[in-house]
PDB file of C-alpha atoms in Angstrom:
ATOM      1  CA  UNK A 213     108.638  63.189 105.896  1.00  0.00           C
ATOM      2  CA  UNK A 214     106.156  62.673 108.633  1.00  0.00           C
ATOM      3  CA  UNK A 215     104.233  65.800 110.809  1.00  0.00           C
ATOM      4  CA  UNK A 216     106.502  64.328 113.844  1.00  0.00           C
ATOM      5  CA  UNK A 217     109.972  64.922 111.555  1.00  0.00           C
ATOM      6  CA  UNK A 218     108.594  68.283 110.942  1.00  0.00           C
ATOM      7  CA  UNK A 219     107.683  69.331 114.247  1.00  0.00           C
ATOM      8  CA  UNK A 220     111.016  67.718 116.021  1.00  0.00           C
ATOM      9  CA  UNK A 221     113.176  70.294 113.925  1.00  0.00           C
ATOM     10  CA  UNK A 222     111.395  73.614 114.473  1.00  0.00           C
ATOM     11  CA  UNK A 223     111.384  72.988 118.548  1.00  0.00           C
ATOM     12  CA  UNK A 224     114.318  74.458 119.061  1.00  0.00           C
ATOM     13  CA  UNK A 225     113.136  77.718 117.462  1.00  0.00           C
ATOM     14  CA  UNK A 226     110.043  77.164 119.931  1.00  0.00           C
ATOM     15  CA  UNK A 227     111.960  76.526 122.911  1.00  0.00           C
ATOM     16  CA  UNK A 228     114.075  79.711 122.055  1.00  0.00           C
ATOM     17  CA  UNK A 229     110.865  82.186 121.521  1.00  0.00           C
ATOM     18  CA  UNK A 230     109.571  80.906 124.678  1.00  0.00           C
ATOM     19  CA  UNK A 231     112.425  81.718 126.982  1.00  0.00           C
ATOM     20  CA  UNK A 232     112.799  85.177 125.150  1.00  0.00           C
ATOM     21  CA  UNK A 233     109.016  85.776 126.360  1.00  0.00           C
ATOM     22  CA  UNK A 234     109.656  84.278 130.001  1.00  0.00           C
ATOM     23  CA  UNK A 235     112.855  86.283 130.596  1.00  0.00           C
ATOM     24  CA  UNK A 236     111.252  90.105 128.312  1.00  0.00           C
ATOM     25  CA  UNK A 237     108.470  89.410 130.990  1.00  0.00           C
ATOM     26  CA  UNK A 238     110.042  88.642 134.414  1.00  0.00           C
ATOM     27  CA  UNK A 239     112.170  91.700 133.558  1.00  0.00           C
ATOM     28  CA  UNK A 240     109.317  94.221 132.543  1.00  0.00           C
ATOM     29  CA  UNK A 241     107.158  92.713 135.369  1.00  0.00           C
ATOM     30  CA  UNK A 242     109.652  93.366 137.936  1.00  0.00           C
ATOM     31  CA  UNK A 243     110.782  96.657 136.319  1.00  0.00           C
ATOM     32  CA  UNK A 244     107.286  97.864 135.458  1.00  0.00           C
ATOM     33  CA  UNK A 245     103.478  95.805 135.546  1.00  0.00           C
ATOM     34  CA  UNK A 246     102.240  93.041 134.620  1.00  0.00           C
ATOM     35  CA  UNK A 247      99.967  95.252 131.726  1.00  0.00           C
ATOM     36  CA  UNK A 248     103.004  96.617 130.858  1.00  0.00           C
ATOM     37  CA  UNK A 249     105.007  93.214 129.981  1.00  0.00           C
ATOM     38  CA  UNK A 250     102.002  92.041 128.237  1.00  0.00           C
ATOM     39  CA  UNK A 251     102.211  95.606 125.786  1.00  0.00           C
ATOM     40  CA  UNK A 252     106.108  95.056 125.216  1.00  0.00           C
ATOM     41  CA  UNK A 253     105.780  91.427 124.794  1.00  0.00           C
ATOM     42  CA  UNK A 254     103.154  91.825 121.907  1.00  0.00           C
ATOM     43  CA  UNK A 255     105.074  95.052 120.513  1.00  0.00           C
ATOM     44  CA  UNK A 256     108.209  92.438 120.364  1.00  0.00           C
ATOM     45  CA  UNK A 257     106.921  89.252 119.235  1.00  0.00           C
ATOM     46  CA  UNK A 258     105.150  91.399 116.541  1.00  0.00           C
ATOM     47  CA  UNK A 259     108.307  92.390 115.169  1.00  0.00           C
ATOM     48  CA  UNK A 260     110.224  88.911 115.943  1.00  0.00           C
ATOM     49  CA  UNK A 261     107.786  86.971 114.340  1.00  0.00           C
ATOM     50  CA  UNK A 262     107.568  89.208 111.845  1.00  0.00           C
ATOM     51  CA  UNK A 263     111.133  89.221 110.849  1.00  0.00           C
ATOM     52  CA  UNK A 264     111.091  85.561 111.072  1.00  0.00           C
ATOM     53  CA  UNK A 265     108.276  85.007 108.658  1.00  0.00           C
ATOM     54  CA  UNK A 266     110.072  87.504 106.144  1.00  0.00           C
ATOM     55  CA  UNK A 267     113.703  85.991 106.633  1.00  0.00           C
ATOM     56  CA  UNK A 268     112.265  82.263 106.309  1.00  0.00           C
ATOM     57  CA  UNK A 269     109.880  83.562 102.954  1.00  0.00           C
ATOM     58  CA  UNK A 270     113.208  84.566 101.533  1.00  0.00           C
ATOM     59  CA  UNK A 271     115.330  81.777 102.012  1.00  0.00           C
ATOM     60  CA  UNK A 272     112.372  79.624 100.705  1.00  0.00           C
ATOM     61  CA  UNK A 273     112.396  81.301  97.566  1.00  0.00           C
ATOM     62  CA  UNK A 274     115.813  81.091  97.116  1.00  0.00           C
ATOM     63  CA  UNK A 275     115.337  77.700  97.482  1.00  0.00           C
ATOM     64  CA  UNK A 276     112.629  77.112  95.523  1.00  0.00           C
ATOM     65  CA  UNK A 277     114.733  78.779  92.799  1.00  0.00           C
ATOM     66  CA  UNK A 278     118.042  77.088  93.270  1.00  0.00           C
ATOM     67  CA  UNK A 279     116.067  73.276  93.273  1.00  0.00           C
ATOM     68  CA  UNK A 280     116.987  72.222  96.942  1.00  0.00           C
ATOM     69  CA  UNK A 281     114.117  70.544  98.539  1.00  0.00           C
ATOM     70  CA  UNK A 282     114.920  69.889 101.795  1.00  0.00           C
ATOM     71  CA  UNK A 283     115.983  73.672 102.748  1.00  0.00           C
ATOM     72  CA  UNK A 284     112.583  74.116 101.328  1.00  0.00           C
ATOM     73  CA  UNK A 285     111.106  71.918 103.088  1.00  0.00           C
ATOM     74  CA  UNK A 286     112.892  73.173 106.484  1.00  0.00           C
ATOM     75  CA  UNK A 287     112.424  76.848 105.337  1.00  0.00           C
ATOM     76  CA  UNK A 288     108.945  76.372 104.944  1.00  0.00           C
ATOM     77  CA  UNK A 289     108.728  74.620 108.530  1.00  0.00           C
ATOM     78  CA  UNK A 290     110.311  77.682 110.270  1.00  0.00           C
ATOM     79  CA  UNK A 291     107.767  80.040 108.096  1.00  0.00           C
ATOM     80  CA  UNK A 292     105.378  78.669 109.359  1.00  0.00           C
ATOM     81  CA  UNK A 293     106.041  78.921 113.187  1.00  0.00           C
ATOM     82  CA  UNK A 294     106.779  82.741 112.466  1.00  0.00           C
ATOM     83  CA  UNK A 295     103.471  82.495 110.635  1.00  0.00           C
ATOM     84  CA  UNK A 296     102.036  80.944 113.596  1.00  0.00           C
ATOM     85  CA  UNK A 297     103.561  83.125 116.155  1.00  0.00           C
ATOM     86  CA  UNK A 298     102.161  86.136 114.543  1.00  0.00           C
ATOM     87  CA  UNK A 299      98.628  85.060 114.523  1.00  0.00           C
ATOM     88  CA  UNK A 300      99.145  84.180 118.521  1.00  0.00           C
ATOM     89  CA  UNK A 301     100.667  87.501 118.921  1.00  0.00           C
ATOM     90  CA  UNK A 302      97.755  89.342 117.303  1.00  0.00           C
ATOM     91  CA  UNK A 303      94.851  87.258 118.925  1.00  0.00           C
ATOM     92  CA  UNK A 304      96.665  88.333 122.432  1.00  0.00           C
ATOM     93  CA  UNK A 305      96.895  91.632 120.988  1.00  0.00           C
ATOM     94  CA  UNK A 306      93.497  92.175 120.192  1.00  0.00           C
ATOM     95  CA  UNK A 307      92.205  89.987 123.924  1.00  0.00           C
ATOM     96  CA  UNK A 308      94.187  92.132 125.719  1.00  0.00           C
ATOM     97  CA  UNK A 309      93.189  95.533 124.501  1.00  0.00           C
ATOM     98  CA  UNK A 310      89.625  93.980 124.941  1.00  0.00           C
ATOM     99  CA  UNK A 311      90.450  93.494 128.620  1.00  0.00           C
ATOM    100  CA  UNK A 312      92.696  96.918 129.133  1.00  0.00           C
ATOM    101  CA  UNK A 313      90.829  99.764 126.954  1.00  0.00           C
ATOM    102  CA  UNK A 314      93.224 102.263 128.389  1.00  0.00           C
ATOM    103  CA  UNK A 315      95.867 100.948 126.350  1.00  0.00           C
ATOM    104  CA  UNK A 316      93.994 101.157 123.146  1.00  0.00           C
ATOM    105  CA  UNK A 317      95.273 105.250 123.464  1.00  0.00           C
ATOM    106  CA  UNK A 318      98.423 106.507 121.829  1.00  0.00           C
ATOM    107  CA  UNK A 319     100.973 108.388 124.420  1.00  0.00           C
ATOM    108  CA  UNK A 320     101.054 111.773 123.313  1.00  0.00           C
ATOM    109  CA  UNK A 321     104.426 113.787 123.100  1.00  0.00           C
ATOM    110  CA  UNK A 322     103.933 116.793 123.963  1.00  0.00           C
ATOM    111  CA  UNK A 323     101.027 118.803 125.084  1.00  0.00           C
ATOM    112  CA  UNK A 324     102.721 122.212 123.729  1.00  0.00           C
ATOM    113  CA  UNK A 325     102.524 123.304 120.176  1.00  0.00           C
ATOM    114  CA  UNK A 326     105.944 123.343 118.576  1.00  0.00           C
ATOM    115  CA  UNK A 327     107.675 125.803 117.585  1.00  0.00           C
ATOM    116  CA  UNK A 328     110.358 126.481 114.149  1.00  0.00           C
ATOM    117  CA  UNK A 329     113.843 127.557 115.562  1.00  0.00           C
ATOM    118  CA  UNK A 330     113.329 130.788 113.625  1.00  0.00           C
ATOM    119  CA  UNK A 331     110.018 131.418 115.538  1.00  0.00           C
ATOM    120  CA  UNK A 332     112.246 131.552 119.207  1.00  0.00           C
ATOM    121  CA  UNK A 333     113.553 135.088 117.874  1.00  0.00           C
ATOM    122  CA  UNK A 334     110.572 137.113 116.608  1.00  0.00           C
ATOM    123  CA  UNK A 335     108.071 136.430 119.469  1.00  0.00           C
TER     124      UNK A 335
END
């Protein structure tokens, strides 16, 4: 099958992953920033794509294994736009901590020093 064949039956997979990111970041922007909906769009596409990639490697192999082609061959096409989605999300990961340092800081929890339960009692 031809690149065009390929590419026709993964758009729908496309088209869905982009109006995921357009609605996670009118929502966060309205709700939040603009910084903000960048961080929780690369924190989610990390783990979409992510998920993708794994659930498509699977059902390759299982393909692979069980001699059917063309779910390889349409396996292998949805692979690789997780695949490809993953390496977008992490080159926007990495441009925008270049461009917002701040972020590049872990929240911390608590400022305190914790305490056992049994430690309440003798103090």
């Amino acid at each position: 099958m031809g690149l065009l064949a390929r590419l026709s039956r993964v758009v729908p997979l496309i088209l869905a992953l982009a109006v995921a990111a357009g609605l996670i970041y009118v929502v966060v922007t309205y709700r939040h920033s603009p910084a903000r909906a960048k961080e929780v769009l690369i924190r989610v596409f990390t783990w979409l794509c992510g998920i993708i990639s794994g659930f498509f490697a699977l059902v390759s192999l299982y393909a692979f294994f069980d001699d059917a082609p063309p779910v390889l061959d349409l396996a292998l096409s949805f692979m690789a736009v997780g695949l490809v989605g993953l390496a977008i999300t992490r080159l926007c990961n990495w441009r925008f901590l270049k461009h917002n340092p701040h972020y590049r800081k872990k929240r911390l929890t608590a400022t305190t020093k914790r305490r056992w339960p049994w430690e309440r009692y003798t103090k």
